[in-house]
Coordinates of N, CA and C in Angstrom, one line a residue:
M228 N 0.8 -1.2 0.0 CA 0.0 0.0 0.0 C 0.9 1.3 0.0
F229 N 0.5 2.2 -0.8 CA 1.3 3.5 -0.9 C 0.7 4.5 0.1
Y230 N 1.6 5.3 0.6 CA 1.2 6.4 1.5 C 1.8 7.7 1.1
Y231 N 1.1 8.8 1.3 CA 1.5 10.1 0.9 C 1.2 11.1 2.0
F232 N 2.3 11.8 2.4 CA 2.2 12.8 3.5 C 2.9 14.0 3.1
I233 N 2.5 15.2 3.7 CA 3.2 16.4 3.6 C 3.4 16.9 5.1
L234 N 4.7 17.2 5.4 CA 5.0 17.7 6.7 C 5.5 19.1 6.6
Y235 N 5.1 19.9 7.6 CA 5.7 21.3 7.7 C 6.9 21.0 8.6
K236 N 8.1 20.8 8.0 CA 9.3 20.5 8.8 C 9.7 21.8 9.5
P237 N 9.9 21.7 10.9 CA 10.3 22.8 11.6 C 11.8 23.1 11.4
F238 N 12.2 24.3 11.9 CA 13.6 24.7 11.9 C 14.4 23.7 12.8
E239 N 15.7 23.5 12.4 CA 16.6 22.6 13.1 C 16.0 21.2 13.4
V240 N 15.5 20.6 12.3 CA 15.1 19.2 12.2 C 15.7 18.6 11.0
L241 N 16.4 17.5 11.1 CA 17.0 16.8 10.0 C 15.9 16.1 9.1
S242 N 16.1 16.1 7.8 CA 15.1 15.5 6.9 C 15.4 14.0 6.8
Q243 N 15.4 13.3 7.9 CA 15.7 11.9 7.9 C 15.0 11.4 9.2
F244 N 14.9 10.0 9.2 CA 14.3 9.4 10.4 C 15.4 8.9 11.4
S245 N 16.5 8.6 10.8 CA 17.6 8.0 11.7 C 18.2 9.1 12.5
R246 N 18.7 8.7 13.7 CA 19.3 9.6 14.7 C 20.7 10.0 14.2
D247 N 21.0 11.3 14.5 CA 22.4 11.8 14.3 C 22.7 12.7 15.4
G248 N 23.4 12.1 16.4 CA 23.7 12.9 17.6 C 22.4 13.3 18.4
D249 N 22.4 14.5 18.9 CA 21.2 14.9 19.6 C 20.3 15.8 18.8
K250 N 20.5 15.8 17.5 CA 19.6 16.7 16.6 C 18.2 16.0 16.4
R251 N 17.2 16.9 16.4 CA 15.9 16.3 16.2 C 15.7 15.8 14.7
T252 N 14.9 14.8 14.5 CA 14.7 14.2 13.2 C 13.2 14.1 13.0
L253 N 12.9 13.6 11.8 CA 11.5 13.4 11.4 C 10.7 12.5 12.4
Q254 N 11.4 11.6 13.0 CA 10.7 10.7 13.9 C 10.1 11.4 15.1
D255 N 10.6 12.6 15.4 CA 10.1 13.4 16.5 C 8.8 14.1 16.1
Y256 N 8.4 14.0 14.8 CA 7.2 14.7 14.4 C 6.2 13.8 13.6
C257 N 6.8 12.7 13.1 CA 6.0 11.8 12.2 C 5.8 10.4 12.7
K258 N 4.6 9.9 12.8 CA 4.4 8.5 13.0 C 3.8 8.0 11.7
V259 N 4.7 7.5 10.9 CA 4.3 7.0 9.6 C 4.9 5.5 9.4
P260 N 4.4 4.8 8.4 CA 4.9 3.4 8.2 C 6.4 3.5 8.0
K261 N 7.1 2.4 8.3 CA 8.6 2.3 8.3 C 9.2 2.5 6.9
D262 N 8.4 2.2 5.9 CA 9.0 2.3 4.5 C 8.8 3.7 3.9
V263 N 8.2 4.6 4.6 CA 8.0 6.0 4.1 C 9.2 6.8 4.4
Y264 N 9.6 7.6 3.3 CA 10.8 8.4 3.4 C 10.6 9.8 2.7
P265 N 11.4 10.8 3.1 CA 11.2 12.1 2.4 C 11.6 12.0 1.0
V266 N 10.9 12.8 0.1 CA 11.3 12.9 -1.3 C 12.1 14.2 -1.4
G267 N 13.4 14.1 -1.7 CA 14.2 15.3 -1.7 C 14.7 15.6 -0.3
R268 N 15.1 16.8 -0.1 CA 15.6 17.2 1.2 C 15.3 18.7 1.5
L269 N 15.3 19.0 2.8 CA 15.1 20.3 3.2 C 16.2 20.5 4.4
D270 N 17.1 21.4 4.2 CA 18.2 21.5 5.1 C 17.8 21.6 6.6
Y271 N 18.7 21.2 7.5 CA 18.5 21.3 8.9 C 18.0 22.7 9.3
D272 N 18.6 23.7 8.7 CA 18.3 25.1 9.1 C 17.3 25.8 8.3
S273 N 16.5 25.0 7.5 CA 15.4 25.5 6.7 C 14.1 24.8 7.2
E274 N 13.0 25.5 6.8 CA 11.7 25.0 7.3 C 10.8 24.8 6.1
G275 N 9.6 24.2 6.3 CA 8.6 24.2 5.3 C 8.1 22.8 4.9
L276 N 7.5 22.8 3.7 CA 6.8 21.6 3.2 C 7.8 20.6 2.7
L277 N 7.6 19.4 3.2 CA 8.4 18.2 2.9 C 7.5 17.1 2.5
F278 N 7.6 16.5 1.3 CA 6.8 15.4 0.9 C 7.4 14.1 1.3
L279 N 6.6 13.2 1.8 CA 7.0 11.8 2.3 C 6.1 10.8 1.6
T280 N 6.8 9.7 1.1 CA 6.0 8.6 0.5 C 6.8 7.4 0.5
N281 N 6.1 6.2 0.2 CA 6.8 5.0 -0.1 C 6.6 4.6 -1.6
D282 N 6.1 5.5 -2.4 CA 5.8 5.3 -3.8 C 7.1 5.7 -4.6
K283 N 7.9 4.8 -4.9 CA 9.2 5.0 -5.6 C 9.0 5.7 -7.0
A284 N 7.9 5.3 -7.7 CA 7.6 5.9 -9.0 C 7.4 7.4 -8.9
M285 N 6.7 7.8 -7.8 CA 6.4 9.2 -7.6 C 7.6 10.0 -7.2
N286 N 8.5 9.3 -6.4 CA 9.7 9.9 -6.0 C 10.6 10.2 -7.3
V287 N 10.6 9.3 -8.2 CA 11.4 9.6 -9.5 C 10.7 10.7 -10.3
A288 N 9.4 10.7 -10.3 CA 8.7 11.7 -11.1 C 8.9 13.1 -10.6
L289 N 9.1 13.2 -9.2 CA 9.3 14.5 -8.6 C 10.8 15.0 -8.7
L290 N 11.7 14.0 -8.6 CA 13.1 14.4 -8.5 C 13.9 14.4 -9.8
H291 N 13.4 13.7 -10.8 CA 14.2 13.7 -12.0 C 14.4 15.1 -12.6
P292 N 15.6 15.4 -13.0 CA 15.9 16.8 -13.5 C 15.0 17.2 -14.7
S293 N 14.7 16.2 -15.5 CA 13.9 16.5 -16.7 C 12.5 17.0 -16.4
K294 N 12.0 16.7 -15.2 CA 10.6 17.1 -14.8 C 10.5 18.6 -14.4
A295 N 11.6 19.2 -14.0 CA 11.6 20.7 -13.7 C 10.5 21.1 -12.8
H296 N 10.3 20.4 -11.7 CA 9.2 20.5 -10.8 C 9.4 21.8 -9.9
A297 N 8.4 22.7 -10.0 CA 8.5 24.0 -9.3 C 8.3 23.9 -7.8
R298 N 9.2 24.6 -7.0 CA 9.1 24.7 -5.6 C 9.3 26.2 -5.2
T299 N 8.4 26.7 -4.4 CA 8.5 28.1 -4.1 C 8.9 28.3 -2.6
Y300 N 9.9 29.2 -2.4 CA 10.4 29.5 -1.1 C 10.2 31.0 -0.7
L301 N 9.9 31.2 0.6 CA 9.9 32.5 1.1 C 11.2 32.7 1.8
V302 N 11.9 33.8 1.5 CA 13.3 33.9 1.9 C 13.5 35.3 2.6
Q303 N 13.9 35.3 3.8 CA 14.3 36.5 4.5 C 15.8 36.7 4.3
V304 N 16.2 37.8 3.7 CA 17.6 38.1 3.5 C 18.1 39.3 4.3
E305 N 19.4 39.3 4.5 CA 20.0 40.5 5.2 C 20.1 41.6 4.2
G306 N 19.7 42.8 4.5 CA 19.8 43.9 3.7 C 18.6 44.2 2.9
L307 N 18.6 45.4 2.2 CA 17.4 45.8 1.3 C 17.8 45.3 -0.1
I308 N 17.2 44.2 -0.5 CA 17.5 43.6 -1.8 C 17.1 44.6 -2.9
T309 N 17.9 44.5 -4.0 CA 17.8 45.5 -5.1 C 17.0 44.8 -6.2
T310 N 16.5 45.6 -7.1 CA 15.9 45.1 -8.3 C 16.9 44.4 -9.2
A311 N 18.1 44.8 -9.2 CA 19.2 44.2 -10.0 C 19.4 42.8 -9.4
A312 N 19.4 42.6 -8.1 CA 19.7 41.3 -7.5 C 18.5 40.4 -7.8
L313 N 17.3 40.9 -7.8 CA 16.1 40.0 -8.1 C 16.2 39.6 -9.6
Q314 N 16.6 40.5 -10.5 CA 16.8 40.1 -11.9 C 17.9 39.1 -12.1
Q315 N 18.9 39.2 -11.3 CA 20.0 38.2 -11.4 C 19.5 36.8 -10.9
L316 N 18.7 36.8 -9.8 CA 18.2 35.5 -9.3 C 17.3 34.9 -10.4
E317 N 16.6 35.7 -11.1 CA 15.7 35.2 -12.2 C 16.6 34.7 -13.4
A318 N 17.6 35.4 -13.7 CA 18.4 35.0 -14.9 C 19.3 33.8 -14.6
G319 N 19.7 33.6 -13.3 CA 20.6 32.5 -13.0 C 21.8 33.1 -12.3
V320 N 22.3 32.4 -11.3 CA 23.5 32.9 -10.5 C 24.5 31.8 -10.6
E321 N 25.8 32.2 -10.8 CA 26.8 31.2 -10.8 C 27.3 30.9 -9.3
I322 N 27.1 29.7 -8.9 CA 27.4 29.3 -7.6 C 28.4 28.1 -7.7
A323 N 29.1 27.8 -6.6 CA 30.0 26.7 -6.5 C 29.3 25.5 -5.9
L324 N 29.4 24.3 -6.6 CA 28.9 23.1 -6.1 C 30.0 22.1 -6.1
D325 N 30.5 21.7 -4.9 CA 31.6 20.8 -4.8 C 32.8 21.3 -5.5
G326 N 33.0 22.6 -5.4 CA 34.2 23.3 -6.0 C 34.1 23.5 -7.5
I327 N 32.9 23.2 -8.1 CA 32.8 23.4 -9.5 C 31.7 24.5 -9.8
A328 N 32.0 25.4 -10.7 CA 31.1 26.5 -11.0 C 29.9 25.9 -11.7
Y329 N 28.7 26.4 -11.2 CA 27.4 26.0 -11.8 C 26.5 27.2 -11.9
K330 N 25.9 27.4 -13.0 CA 24.9 28.5 -13.2 C 23.5 27.9 -13.0
T331 N 22.8 28.5 -12.0 CA 21.4 28.0 -11.7 C 20.5 28.3 -12.9
R332 N 19.4 27.5 -12.9 CA 18.4 27.6 -14.0 C 17.6 28.9 -13.7
P333 N 17.0 29.4 -14.8 CA 16.2 30.6 -14.6 C 15.1 30.3 -13.5
A334 N 14.8 31.4 -12.8 CA 13.8 31.2 -11.6 C 12.9 32.4 -11.7
K335 N 11.9 32.4 -10.8 CA 11.0 33.6 -10.6 C 11.4 34.2 -9.2
A336 N 11.6 35.5 -9.2 CA 11.9 36.1 -7.9 C 11.1 37.4 -7.8
S337 N 10.6 37.7 -6.6 CA 9.9 38.9 -6.4 C 10.0 39.4 -5.0
L338 N 10.0 40.7 -4.8 CA 10.1 41.3 -3.4 C 8.7 41.2 -2.8
L339 N 8.6 40.8 -1.5 CA 7.4 40.8 -0.8 C 7.3 42.2 -0.1
K340 N 6.1 42.8 -0.2 CA 6.0 44.2 0.3 C 5.8 44.1 1.9
E341 N 5.3 43.0 2.4 CA 5.1 42.8 3.8 C 5.7 41.5 4.2
E342 N 6.0 41.4 5.5 CA 6.5 40.1 6.1 C 5.4 39.1 6.0
P343 N 5.7 37.9 5.5 CA 4.7 36.9 5.3 C 4.1 36.4 6.7
A344 N 2.9 35.9 6.7 CA 2.3 35.4 7.9 C 2.7 33.9 8.0
L345 N 3.8 33.7 8.8 CA 4.4 32.4 9.0 C 4.3 32.1 10.5
P346 N 4.3 30.8 10.8 CA 4.5 30.5 12.2 C 5.8 31.0 12.7
E347 N 5.8 31.4 14.0 CA 7.1 31.9 14.6 C 8.1 30.8 14.5
R348 N 9.3 31.2 14.2 CA 10.5 30.3 14.2 C 11.0 30.2 15.6
I349 N 11.3 29.0 16.0 CA 11.9 28.8 17.3 C 13.3 28.2 17.2
P350 N 14.4 28.8 17.6 CA 14.4 30.2 18.1 C 14.2 31.2 17.0
P351 N 13.7 32.4 17.3 CA 13.5 33.4 16.3 C 14.7 34.0 15.7
I352 N 14.6 34.6 14.6 CA 15.7 35.4 14.0 C 16.1 36.5 14.9
R353 N 17.4 36.7 15.2 CA 17.8 37.8 16.1 C 17.5 39.1 15.4
F354 N 16.7 40.0 16.1 CA 16.4 41.3 15.6 C 17.5 42.3 15.8
R355 N 17.9 43.0 14.7 CA 18.9 44.0 14.8 C 18.4 45.3 14.2
K356 N 18.2 46.3 15.1 CA 17.6 47.5 14.7 C 18.3 48.2 13.5
N357 N 19.6 48.1 13.5 CA 20.3 48.8 12.4 C 20.7 47.9 11.3
S358 N 20.0 46.7 11.2 CA 20.3 45.8 10.1 C 19.0 45.5 9.4
P359 N 18.6 46.2 8.4 CA 17.3 45.9 7.7 C 17.4 44.6 7.0
T360 N 16.2 44.0 6.8 CA 16.0 42.8 6.1 C 15.0 42.9 5.0
S361 N 15.0 42.0 4.1 CA 13.9 41.9 3.0 C 13.4 40.5 2.9
W362 N 12.1 40.4 2.5 CA 11.5 39.1 2.2 C 11.3 39.0 0.7
I363 N 11.7 37.9 0.1 CA 11.5 37.6 -1.3 C 10.8 36.3 -1.5
E364 N 10.1 36.2 -2.6 CA 9.5 34.9 -3.0 C 10.3 34.4 -4.2
L365 N 10.8 33.1 -4.1 CA 11.7 32.6 -5.1 C 11.2 31.2 -5.5
T366 N 10.9 31.1 -6.8 CA 10.4 29.8 -7.3 C 11.5 29.2 -8.2
L367 N 11.9 27.9 -7.8 CA 13.0 27.2 -8.5 C 12.4 25.9 -9.1
T368 N 13.1 25.5 -10.2 CA 12.7 24.2 -10.8 C 13.9 23.2 -10.6
E369 N 14.7 23.4 -9.7 CA 15.8 22.5 -9.4 C 16.1 22.6 -7.9
G370 N 16.9 21.7 -7.4 CA 17.1 21.7 -5.9 C 18.6 21.2 -5.6
K371 N 19.5 22.1 -6.0 CA 20.9 21.8 -5.7 C 21.2 22.0 -4.2
N372 N 22.3 21.4 -3.7 CA 22.6 21.5 -2.3 C 22.7 23.0 -1.8
R373 N 21.9 23.4 -0.9 CA 21.9 24.7 -0.3 C 21.8 25.8 -1.3
Q374 N 21.1 25.5 -2.4 CA 21.0 26.4 -3.6 C 20.6 27.8 -3.3
V375 N 19.4 28.0 -2.6 CA 18.9 29.3 -2.3 C 19.9 30.1 -1.5
R376 N 20.5 29.5 -0.5 CA 21.4 30.2 0.4 C 22.7 30.6 -0.4
R377 N 23.1 29.8 -1.3 CA 24.3 30.1 -2.1 C 24.0 31.2 -3.1
M378 N 22.8 31.2 -3.7 CA 22.4 32.2 -4.6 C 22.3 33.6 -4.0
T379 N 21.6 33.7 -2.8 CA 21.5 35.0 -2.2 C 22.8 35.5 -1.7
A380 N 23.6 34.6 -1.1 CA 24.9 35.0 -0.6 C 25.8 35.6 -1.7
K381 N 25.8 34.9 -2.8 CA 26.6 35.3 -4.0 C 26.3 36.8 -4.4
L382 N 25.0 37.2 -4.2 CA 24.6 38.5 -4.6 C 24.7 39.5 -3.5
G383 N 25.3 39.1 -2.3 CA 25.5 40.0 -1.2 C 24.3 40.1 -0.2
F384 N 23.4 39.2 -0.3 CA 22.2 39.2 0.6 C 22.1 37.9 1.3
P385 N 22.8 37.6 2.3 CA 22.8 36.3 3.0 C 21.4 36.0 3.5
T386 N 21.0 34.7 3.4 CA 19.7 34.2 3.8 C 19.7 34.1 5.4
L387 N 18.7 34.6 6.0 CA 18.5 34.6 7.4 C 17.4 33.5 7.8
R388 N 16.4 33.4 7.0 CA 15.3 32.4 7.2 C 14.8 31.9 5.8
L389 N 14.7 30.6 5.7 CA 14.3 30.0 4.5 C 13.2 29.0 4.7
V390 N 12.0 29.3 4.0 CA 10.8 28.5 4.2 C 10.3 28.0 2.8
R391 N 10.3 26.6 2.7 CA 9.7 26.1 1.4 C 8.2 26.2 1.6
Y392 N 7.6 27.2 0.9 CA 6.2 27.6 1.1 C 5.2 26.8 0.2
Q393 N 5.7 26.4 -1.0 CA 4.8 25.7 -1.9 C 5.5 24.6 -2.7
I394 N 4.8 23.5 -2.9 CA 5.2 22.4 -3.8 C 4.0 22.1 -4.7
G395 N 4.2 22.3 -6.0 CA 3.0 22.1 -6.9 C 1.9 23.1 -6.5
K396 N 0.7 22.6 -6.2 CA -0.4 23.5 -5.7 C -0.6 23.5 -4.2
I397 N 0.3 22.8 -3.5 CA 0.2 22.7 -2.0 C 0.9 23.9 -1.4
R398 N 0.2 24.8 -0.8 CA 0.7 26.0 -0.1 C 0.5 25.8 1.4
M399 N 1.4 26.4 2.2 CA 1.4 26.1 3.6 C 0.6 27.2 4.4
D400 N -0.3 27.9 3.7 CA -1.2 28.8 4.4 C -2.0 28.1 5.4
G401 N -2.0 28.6 6.7 CA -2.8 28.0 7.7 C -2.1 26.7 8.4
W402 N -0.9 26.4 8.0 CA -0.3 25.2 8.6 C 0.5 25.6 9.8
N403 N 0.6 24.7 10.7 CA 1.4 24.9 11.9 C 2.8 24.2 11.8
S404 N 3.8 24.7 12.3 CA 5.1 24.0 12.3 C 5.0 22.7 12.9
G405 N 5.5 21.6 12.3 CA 5.4 20.3 12.8 C 4.1 19.5 12.4
E406 N 3.2 20.2 11.6 CA 2.0 19.6 11.2 C 2.2 18.6 10.1
L407 N 1.5 17.4 10.2 CA 1.6 16.4 9.2 C 0.2 16.2 8.6
R408 N 0.1 16.2 7.3 CA -1.2 15.9 6.6 C -1.0 14.7 5.7
S409 N -2.1 13.9 5.6 CA -2.1 12.7 4.8 C -3.0 12.9 3.5
Y410 N -2.6 12.4 2.4 CA -3.3 12.5 1.2 C -3.5 11.2 0.5
S411 N -4.5 11.1 -0.4 CA -4.7 9.9 -1.3 C -3.8 10.1 -2.5
K412 N -3.6 9.1 -3.2 CA -2.7 9.1 -4.4 C -3.4 10.1 -5.4
K413 N -4.7 10.0 -5.6 CA -5.4 10.9 -6.5 C -5.2 12.4 -6.1
E414 N -5.3 12.7 -4.8 CA -5.1 14.1 -4.4 C -3.7 14.6 -4.6
I415 N -2.7 13.7 -4.3 CA -1.3 14.1 -4.5 C -1.0 14.3 -6.0
E416 N -1.5 13.4 -6.9 CA -1.3 13.6 -8.3 C -1.9 14.9 -8.8
S417 N -3.1 15.2 -8.3 CA -3.7 16.5 -8.7 C -3.0 17.7 -8.2
L418 N -2.5 17.6 -6.9 CA -1.9 18.8 -6.3 C -0.4 19.0 -6.8
L419 N 0.3 17.9 -7.1 CA 1.7 18.0 -7.4 C 2.0 18.0 -8.9
F420 N 1.1 17.4 -9.7 CA 1.5 17.2 -11.1 C 0.5 17.9 -12.1
T421 N -0.6 18.5 -11.6 CA -1.5 19.1 -12.5 C -1.1 20.6 -12.6
Q422 N -1.0 21.1 -13.8 CA -0.6 22.5 -14.0 C -1.7 23.4 -13.6
S423 N -1.4 24.6 -13.0 CA -2.4 25.5 -12.6 C -3.1 26.1 -13.7

């Protein structure tokens, strides 16, 4: 039997079930069948939507580079981000992956006029009165290691908070940090693979 779950992974939780020192893992938040695993990864210091399943065909369909599956992130960066930086994020940024130069695929980037309504991060981002920040929305069709952080840092706007806000049509509006939701195969196929 196949199972399909989406978890709002909290900050400082590993995207795995096995223990690694004293770090929190998915088993602290998920009671799922033993053969269910996350599809892709979300870094320890990132939050947001994480898809879990035991359906290997769906795993391949989501992760294969030819599928160019869209994922949207809400990103708080240090500094007042410029129009030029947003344009560069959209055009592609040259980052280093394992010491090799790599230009990211074209993306969609926009400045958010207001801070998004997200659950409070624990611990919260340290507030600095003399250090302004910006929130951007960034949609990627690839998921290289620490890609968003590498992209914003390269342009001089280090990432402070990173939240995967949307996968396909699933948005985390109204979700609580640590919340797990279950879906049928039909629901997941409609939400993840049907074009808007």
